[in-house]
Amino acid sequence: MNGIATISPFRRLVNYLSLIKFSHTVFALPFALIGFTLGFLDMRNHNGLYSFQWLSLVKMLLCMVFARSAAMSFNRYLDRSFDALNPRTAKREIPAGIIKPQHALLFTIVNSMLFVATTWFINSACFYLSFVALFIILFYSYTKRFTALCHVVLGIGLSLSPIGAFLAVTGYFAWLPILFSLSVLTWVSGFDIIYALQDEEFDRGQKLHSIPAAIGVRNSLVVSTLLHVCSAVFIITAGLTGHFNWIYWVGAAFYMAMLTYQHLLVKPTDLSKVNMAFGNTNGFASVVFAAFTIVSLLVLR
């Protein structure tokens, strides 16, 4: 026997983790942990002896994994014909024949069902809103076909993580996690524009929509910068609204420094460091900022 039937379970797992870019979970997950911590502290403030809910944390993490896996696999499934034509993406799992399209679609369906099912065991608010969240994260994959605002839709999808995690603990909304969600929305939209710079010519040739394809590299970097300025403003507003201590502000300063650094890496005449700006700086920004924020909440609040 040969082909996919001979692939070991471990190799198959690695292929699917690559399909969904599991390492990119580092972008939204830290903000989800901020939302979860805010929810825990809010419940403790209201209920006094409210103890840390490890099971709630596990269910929230499972929701993150299932939702993101569904969104990424569906995106790869839907874009498979374009990926095959683009030299940058031709080696991805589906166009390369590593994973069959129907298997990627089945993977999407299974993860979508697991996501909704998990929310059922959290609370009614999360369950009913899970259908809205699922629609947004799956709908994103269609947006590049008709609007240059596809980056914003992606940002909306990832911005659900802080408020969603807060909702998983409390069952209600609050302004502070919403501010963190707004910071994620503008942050992700901004760095996705930078990432899309690589495909400016390809998108135009295939009549796909993106900010770079619509207004060019130089103007796209201006838009990305403005979005990241907005993200920084939301981070500052959240810090003032939540009356955070100095530990938070150290993390916020690092976050804003990383946003600035990625714009120093990518220039209109030199896109060679786009992947470094997209992956490394944003990953560090998210993880370090979340760590400082959570420590600020738990230690010196």
Tab-separated table of C-alpha atoms in Angstrom, residues 11-163:
chain	number	residue	atom	x	y	z
A	11	ARG	CA	2.415	12.065	10.865
A	12	ARG	CA	-1.267	12.596	10.173
A	13	LEU	CA	-1.573	14.689	13.351
A	14	VAL	CA	1.418	16.788	12.307
A	15	ASN	CA	-0.146	17.345	8.887
A	16	TYR	CA	-3.401	18.604	10.383
A	17	LEU	CA	-1.590	20.818	12.884
A	18	SER	CA	0.275	22.302	9.933
A	19	LEU	CA	-2.971	22.685	7.985
A	20	ILE	CA	-4.489	24.827	10.730
A	21	LYS	CA	-1.218	26.592	11.595
A	22	PHE	CA	-1.606	25.554	15.221
A	23	SER	CA	1.395	27.671	16.241
A	24	HIS	CA	-0.616	30.785	15.334
A	25	THR	CA	-2.895	30.047	18.292
A	26	VAL	CA	-0.394	32.218	20.147
A	27	PHE	CA	-2.110	35.292	18.708
A	28	ALA	CA	-5.590	35.006	20.247
A	29	LEU	CA	-5.159	32.529	23.113
A	30	PRO	CA	-3.246	34.897	25.450
A	31	PHE	CA	-6.053	37.448	25.150
A	32	ALA	CA	-8.588	34.718	25.887
A	33	LEU	CA	-6.676	33.982	29.094
A	34	ILE	CA	-6.910	37.680	29.983
A	35	GLY	CA	-10.670	37.532	29.476
A	36	PHE	CA	-10.920	34.358	31.545
A	37	THR	CA	-8.916	35.902	34.400
A	38	LEU	CA	-11.088	39.024	34.346
A	39	GLY	CA	-14.170	36.831	34.503
A	40	PHE	CA	-12.833	34.808	37.438
A	41	LEU	CA	-11.973	37.939	39.412
A	42	ASP	CA	-15.323	39.529	38.599
A	43	MET	CA	-17.163	36.452	39.863
A	44	ARG	CA	-15.019	36.356	42.987
A	45	ASN	CA	-15.753	40.023	43.680
A	46	HIS	CA	-19.472	39.341	43.377
A	47	ASN	CA	-19.568	35.997	45.174
A	48	GLY	CA	-16.815	36.293	47.755
A	49	LEU	CA	-15.560	32.715	48.083
A	50	TYR	CA	-15.830	31.911	44.368
A	51	SER	CA	-13.030	29.418	43.655
A	52	PHE	CA	-10.990	29.021	40.508
A	53	GLN	CA	-12.872	26.841	38.015
A	54	TRP	CA	-10.344	24.551	36.346
A	55	LEU	CA	-13.061	22.754	34.403
A	56	SER	CA	-14.284	26.076	33.000
A	57	LEU	CA	-10.739	26.846	31.880
A	58	VAL	CA	-10.473	23.494	30.109
A	59	LYS	CA	-13.807	24.017	28.347
A	60	MET	CA	-12.783	27.518	27.279
A	61	LEU	CA	-9.488	26.188	25.870
A	62	LEU	CA	-11.331	23.438	24.020
A	63	CYS	CA	-13.630	26.034	22.477
A	64	MET	CA	-10.596	27.998	21.315
A	65	VAL	CA	-9.022	24.910	19.738
A	66	PHE	CA	-12.204	23.675	18.063
A	67	ALA	CA	-13.251	27.096	16.730
A	68	ARG	CA	-9.846	27.959	15.376
A	69	SER	CA	-9.353	24.507	13.846
A	70	ALA	CA	-12.719	24.782	12.083
A	71	ALA	CA	-11.949	28.281	10.787
A	72	MET	CA	-8.460	27.489	9.504
A	73	SER	CA	-9.304	24.169	7.878
A	74	PHE	CA	-12.332	25.728	6.150
A	75	ASN	CA	-10.169	28.589	4.899
A	76	ARG	CA	-7.652	26.127	3.462
A	77	TYR	CA	-10.471	24.064	1.930
A	78	LEU	CA	-12.181	27.047	0.323
A	79	ASP	CA	-8.949	28.632	-0.962
A	80	ARG	CA	-7.397	25.412	-2.284
A	81	SER	CA	-7.611	26.402	-5.961
A	82	PHE	CA	-6.034	29.811	-5.334
A	83	ASP	CA	-3.375	28.280	-3.086
A	84	ALA	CA	-2.419	25.888	-5.888
A	85	LEU	CA	-1.812	28.821	-8.252
A	86	ASN	CA	0.169	30.946	-5.781
A	87	PRO	CA	3.879	29.972	-5.579
A	88	ARG	CA	3.917	31.075	-1.933
A	89	THR	CA	1.115	28.710	-0.934
A	90	ALA	CA	1.359	25.884	-3.482
A	91	LYS	CA	3.058	23.607	-0.945
A	92	ARG	CA	0.247	23.849	1.582
A	93	GLU	CA	-1.285	20.522	2.571
A	94	ILE	CA	-4.327	20.489	0.263
A	95	PRO	CA	-2.781	21.726	-3.019
A	96	ALA	CA	0.266	19.538	-2.339
A	97	GLY	CA	-1.972	16.476	-1.994
A	98	ILE	CA	-0.990	15.783	1.618
A	99	ILE	CA	-4.568	16.209	2.841
A	100	LYS	CA	-7.578	15.558	0.625
A	101	PRO	CA	-10.102	18.427	0.289
A	102	GLN	CA	-12.997	16.288	1.522
A	103	HIS	CA	-11.000	15.326	4.603
A	104	ALA	CA	-10.319	19.003	5.361
A	105	LEU	CA	-14.038	19.748	4.992
A	106	LEU	CA	-14.931	16.841	7.293
A	107	PHE	CA	-12.360	18.145	9.788
A	108	THR	CA	-14.119	21.531	9.637
A	109	ILE	CA	-17.539	20.016	10.263
A	110	VAL	CA	-16.345	17.873	13.182
A	111	ASN	CA	-14.580	20.785	14.876
A	112	SER	CA	-17.588	23.048	14.357
A	113	MET	CA	-19.861	20.500	16.015
A	114	LEU	CA	-17.415	20.005	18.881
A	115	PHE	CA	-17.201	23.764	19.385
A	116	VAL	CA	-20.982	24.167	19.641
A	117	ALA	CA	-21.302	21.057	21.812
A	118	THR	CA	-18.662	22.332	24.229
A	119	THR	CA	-20.433	25.673	24.638
A	120	TRP	CA	-23.563	23.748	25.665
A	121	PHE	CA	-21.678	22.589	28.752
A	122	ILE	CA	-20.511	26.121	29.611
A	123	ASN	CA	-23.629	28.283	29.822
A	124	SER	CA	-26.674	29.236	27.762
A	125	ALA	CA	-25.220	32.586	26.636
A	126	CYS	CA	-22.143	30.894	25.175
A	127	PHE	CA	-24.257	28.212	23.521
A	128	TYR	CA	-26.642	30.587	21.746
A	129	LEU	CA	-23.836	32.949	20.735
A	130	SER	CA	-21.687	30.059	19.491
A	131	PHE	CA	-23.689	30.012	16.246
A	132	VAL	CA	-22.958	33.703	15.694
A	133	ALA	CA	-19.276	33.184	16.445
A	134	LEU	CA	-19.105	30.165	14.137
A	135	PHE	CA	-20.750	32.113	11.328
A	136	ILE	CA	-18.236	34.962	11.655
A	137	ILE	CA	-15.108	32.804	11.699
A	138	LEU	CA	-16.280	30.658	8.777
A	139	PHE	CA	-17.685	33.578	6.785
A	140	TYR	CA	-14.250	35.232	6.823
A	141	SER	CA	-13.027	32.682	4.283
A	142	TYR	CA	-15.464	34.081	1.687
A	143	THR	CA	-14.738	37.771	2.227
A	144	LYS	CA	-11.606	38.050	0.089
A	145	ARG	CA	-13.837	37.279	-2.874
A	146	PHE	CA	-15.857	40.493	-2.564
A	147	THR	CA	-14.368	43.019	-0.096
A	148	ALA	CA	-11.012	44.519	0.802
A	149	LEU	CA	-12.261	44.667	4.392
A	150	CYS	CA	-11.554	40.939	4.769
A	151	HIS	CA	-8.772	41.856	7.230
A	152	VAL	CA	-11.319	43.509	9.512
A	153	VAL	CA	-13.563	40.439	9.415
A	154	LEU	CA	-10.586	38.314	10.469
A	155	GLY	CA	-9.953	40.796	13.267
A	156	ILE	CA	-13.570	40.514	14.403
A	157	GLY	CA	-13.252	36.731	14.490
A	158	LEU	CA	-10.173	36.746	16.698
A	159	SER	CA	-11.522	39.596	18.822
A	160	LEU	CA	-14.202	37.251	20.135
A	161	SER	CA	-11.592	35.493	22.295
A	162	PRO	CA	-11.365	37.923	25.285
A	163	ILE	CA	-15.077	38.625	25.562
